[in-house]
Every structure is written in C-alpha cells, then in structure tokens.
CSV table of C-alpha atoms in Angstrom, one decimal:
chain,number,residue,atom,x,y,z
A,1,UNK,CA,103.3,84.5,72.6
A,2,UNK,CA,105.0,87.5,72.1
A,3,UNK,CA,102.7,90.6,71.3
A,4,UNK,CA,103.9,91.5,66.8
A,5,UNK,CA,104.3,95.5,68.0
A,6,UNK,CA,105.6,96.9,70.6
A,7,UNK,CA,104.7,100.3,70.6
A,8,UNK,CA,105.7,103.5,72.2
A,9,UNK,CA,104.6,107.3,72.8
A,10,UNK,CA,107.3,109.2,72.8
A,11,UNK,CA,107.7,113.5,72.5
A,12,UNK,CA,110.7,114.2,70.2
A,13,UNK,CA,112.7,116.7,72.3
A,14,UNK,CA,115.7,117.1,70.6
A,15,UNK,CA,116.1,116.2,66.4
A,16,UNK,CA,119.8,116.0,65.2
A,17,UNK,CA,122.1,113.9,62.5
A,18,UNK,CA,119.0,113.6,60.0
A,19,UNK,CA,120.5,112.6,57.2
A,20,UNK,CA,117.9,112.3,54.2
A,21,UNK,CA,119.1,109.9,51.2
A,22,UNK,CA,117.8,109.1,47.8
A,23,UNK,CA,116.1,105.9,46.3
A,24,UNK,CA,118.5,104.1,44.5
A,25,UNK,CA,117.5,101.2,42.9
A,26,UNK,CA,117.4,98.7,44.9
A,27,UNK,CA,116.9,100.2,47.9
A,28,UNK,CA,113.6,103.2,48.6
A,29,UNK,CA,114.4,106.3,50.2
A,30,UNK,CA,114.6,106.0,53.3
A,31,UNK,CA,115.9,108.8,56.9
A,32,UNK,CA,118.4,108.0,59.7
A,33,UNK,CA,118.0,110.5,61.9
A,34,UNK,CA,118.9,111.1,65.8
A,35,UNK,CA,116.7,112.5,68.6
A,36,UNK,CA,116.3,113.0,72.1
A,37,UNK,CA,114.0,112.5,74.3
A,38,UNK,CA,113.2,111.9,78.4
A,39,UNK,CA,116.5,111.9,79.6
A,40,UNK,CA,117.4,109.9,77.1
A,41,UNK,CA,119.2,109.7,73.3
A,42,UNK,CA,118.7,108.2,70.2
A,43,UNK,CA,121.2,107.3,67.8
A,44,UNK,CA,121.7,107.0,63.5
A,45,UNK,CA,117.3,105.7,63.7
A,46,UNK,CA,115.7,104.7,60.3
A,47,UNK,CA,112.6,105.0,58.8
A,48,UNK,CA,111.3,105.0,55.1
A,49,UNK,CA,110.7,107.3,53.7
A,50,UNK,CA,111.2,111.4,54.4
A,51,UNK,CA,108.6,111.9,57.0
A,52,UNK,CA,108.4,115.4,58.4
A,53,UNK,CA,110.5,114.9,62.5
A,54,UNK,CA,111.4,117.8,64.3
A,55,UNK,CA,111.5,119.0,67.6
A,56,UNK,CA,107.7,118.5,69.5
A,57,UNK,CA,106.8,116.5,67.3
A,58,UNK,CA,104.3,113.4,69.6
A,59,UNK,CA,105.1,110.3,67.7
A,60,UNK,CA,103.5,106.6,67.7
A,61,UNK,CA,106.0,104.3,67.3
A,62,UNK,CA,105.5,100.5,66.1
A,63,UNK,CA,109.3,99.0,67.1
A,64,UNK,CA,109.8,95.1,66.6
A,65,UNK,CA,111.5,95.3,70.1
A,66,UNK,CA,111.1,96.3,73.0
A,67,UNK,CA,112.7,99.9,73.0
A,68,UNK,CA,115.2,99.1,70.6
A,69,UNK,CA,114.6,102.5,67.9
A,70,UNK,CA,116.5,100.7,65.6
A,71,UNK,CA,113.8,97.8,65.0
A,72,UNK,CA,111.4,100.5,64.0
A,73,UNK,CA,108.9,99.5,61.5
A,74,UNK,CA,106.5,102.8,61.2
A,75,UNK,CA,105.2,105.3,63.3
A,76,UNK,CA,101.9,107.6,64.1
A,77,UNK,CA,102.8,111.6,64.1
A,78,UNK,CA,100.2,112.9,66.3
A,79,UNK,CA,101.3,116.2,65.0
A,80,UNK,CA,100.1,116.6,61.8
A,81,UNK,CA,98.2,112.8,61.3
A,82,UNK,CA,101.7,111.5,58.8
A,83,UNK,CA,101.5,107.6,59.4
A,84,UNK,CA,104.4,105.7,57.8
A,85,UNK,CA,104.2,102.1,57.0
A,86,UNK,CA,106.9,99.7,56.0
A,87,UNK,CA,107.7,99.0,52.1
A,88,UNK,CA,106.2,95.4,50.5
A,89,UNK,CA,106.4,96.3,47.4
A,90,UNK,CA,110.0,94.0,47.5
A,91,UNK,CA,108.4,90.7,48.5
A,92,UNK,CA,105.7,91.7,45.7
A,93,UNK,CA,108.6,91.4,43.5
A,94,UNK,CA,110.1,89.2,44.4
A,95,UNK,CA,106.9,86.7,44.5
A,96,UNK,CA,105.7,88.4,40.9
A,97,UNK,CA,109.5,87.0,39.4
A,98,UNK,CA,109.9,84.2,40.9
A,99,UNK,CA,107.1,82.3,40.1
A,100,UNK,CA,107.4,82.3,36.5
A,101,UNK,CA,110.8,81.0,36.4
A,102,UNK,CA,109.5,78.4,39.2
A,103,UNK,CA,107.3,76.7,37.3
A,104,UNK,CA,109.8,76.3,34.0
A,105,UNK,CA,111.9,75.1,35.4
A,106,UNK,CA,109.6,72.9,36.5
A,107,UNK,CA,108.1,72.3,33.1
A,108,UNK,CA,110.9,71.9,31.9
A,109,UNK,CA,112.0,68.6,34.2
A,110,UNK,CA,109.1,67.1,32.5
A,111,UNK,CA,109.7,67.8,28.8
A,112,UNK,CA,113.2,67.5,28.9
A,113,UNK,CA,114.9,63.8,28.7
A,114,UNK,CA,118.1,64.4,29.8
A,115,UNK,CA,119.0,63.0,33.8
A,116,UNK,CA,121.1,65.6,34.2
A,117,UNK,CA,119.2,68.7,33.8
A,118,UNK,CA,116.4,67.4,35.5
A,119,UNK,CA,118.3,67.1,38.4
A,120,UNK,CA,118.9,70.7,38.1
A,121,UNK,CA,115.4,71.5,37.4
A,122,UNK,CA,114.1,70.0,40.6
A,123,UNK,CA,116.6,71.1,42.5
A,124,UNK,CA,116.2,75.3,40.6
A,125,UNK,CA,112.5,75.5,41.1
A,126,UNK,CA,111.8,73.3,44.8
A,127,UNK,CA,114.8,76.8,46.1
A,128,UNK,CA,112.8,79.3,44.0
A,129,UNK,CA,109.8,77.1,46.0
A,130,UNK,CA,111.6,78.4,49.5
A,131,UNK,CA,112.7,81.2,48.0
A,132,UNK,CA,108.9,82.4,46.6
A,133,UNK,CA,107.3,81.1,50.6
A,134,UNK,CA,109.7,82.9,52.6
A,135,UNK,CA,108.9,86.2,51.0
A,136,UNK,CA,105.5,85.3,50.8
A,137,UNK,CA,105.7,84.6,54.9
A,138,UNK,CA,107.8,89.1,54.7
A,139,UNK,CA,105.1,89.4,53.2
A,140,UNK,CA,102.1,88.6,55.2
A,141,UNK,CA,104.2,89.3,58.1
A,142,UNK,CA,105.0,93.7,56.7
A,143,UNK,CA,101.1,93.8,56.2
A,144,UNK,CA,99.7,91.9,59.6
A,145,UNK,CA,102.6,95.3,60.5
A,146,UNK,CA,100.6,97.7,58.9
A,147,UNK,CA,97.2,96.7,59.6
A,148,UNK,CA,98.0,97.2,63.1
A,149,UNK,CA,99.6,100.8,62.3
A,150,UNK,CA,96.9,102.1,61.0
A,151,UNK,CA,94.6,100.7,63.6
A,152,UNK,CA,96.8,102.1,66.1
A,153,UNK,CA,96.4,106.3,64.0
A,154,UNK,CA,92.2,105.3,63.2
A,155,UNK,CA,90.7,108.4,66.1
A,156,UNK,CA,89.4,106.5,68.9
A,157,UNK,CA,86.5,107.5,70.5
A,158,UNK,CA,85.7,107.9,74.1
A,159,UNK,CA,82.4,105.6,73.9
A,160,UNK,CA,85.0,102.9,72.1
A,161,UNK,CA,87.0,103.1,76.1
A,162,UNK,CA,86.1,100.7,78.9
C-alpha cells in the first residue's frame, strides 16, 4: 500500500511570482508561488492561506504524489515554526447540510401517498446519501493528512531516535 503522503524537505533559494488571493464565497484564501531550489524550478505552487514565503526558508512539504508540488497538502516551516494545514470546512459543511435534507427525503417517501413522489424522494435520498458518504471519506482523509503533518511538526528529541 502506498504511503498516505510523501514528505520533501527543501530550502527555498529563490521565490518569485507570489500571488495571494482573498477568500471568495466558495474558495478559501490561497497563495500561488514559484520557487527555485537545488537548481530546479517549481511554478505556480498552490498553498492554502497566506503563509510567509521568503528566500532561505526551510520547509518540509507534504505532497500527495512524490515530487509533484501541484499536489501540495501542507507544510511545516522550520524557519519560523509556521504550519500550513488543509481545510476541512467544505466537507464538514456538506455533511451538516445534507444529512437533514436526506432524512426529510426519507420521511417524505413514507408519508406521501403519491408513487411518483415516493420514487423521487427515494432517489434524492440515495443521491444525498452518496454525497454525504463521499464528503465523510474526504473529511477522514483530510484529517489523516493533518495528523501526518502535525506529527512531522512535533520536535523529536535525540533520545526518541534509534
């Protein structure tokens, strides 16, 4: 089984093209930046929020795919201790909003006598249930990412290492 996240520690030698975007209705604040390290350039790397990104910063990044910075999930900034974590509010909001609607669909399927209404209610309830299940799985995966990144951020004492 492949690992949950791949970790890569880099020192940003040069940072350029930093674009910070404010939060809009359905998107949290984002930063897109490009950097150079060890002779390689990475362009338009997306990161959640407005973290500090400066030349000389040492980061341990959590990537969903090894070496692919477009799959950046979060990081630990060793220079200032800042931790960037993924956002869980969208999945939590989906679960909180859709469960009551799904329950209302199930209830209406048993209360209303019209056959077409019952069929529509059952289909709607099943679709909403699938959306809730997918949002829950996404939330669990995101929380696992958060656990991995925060585990990485905890300083290890020399006595803990083998």
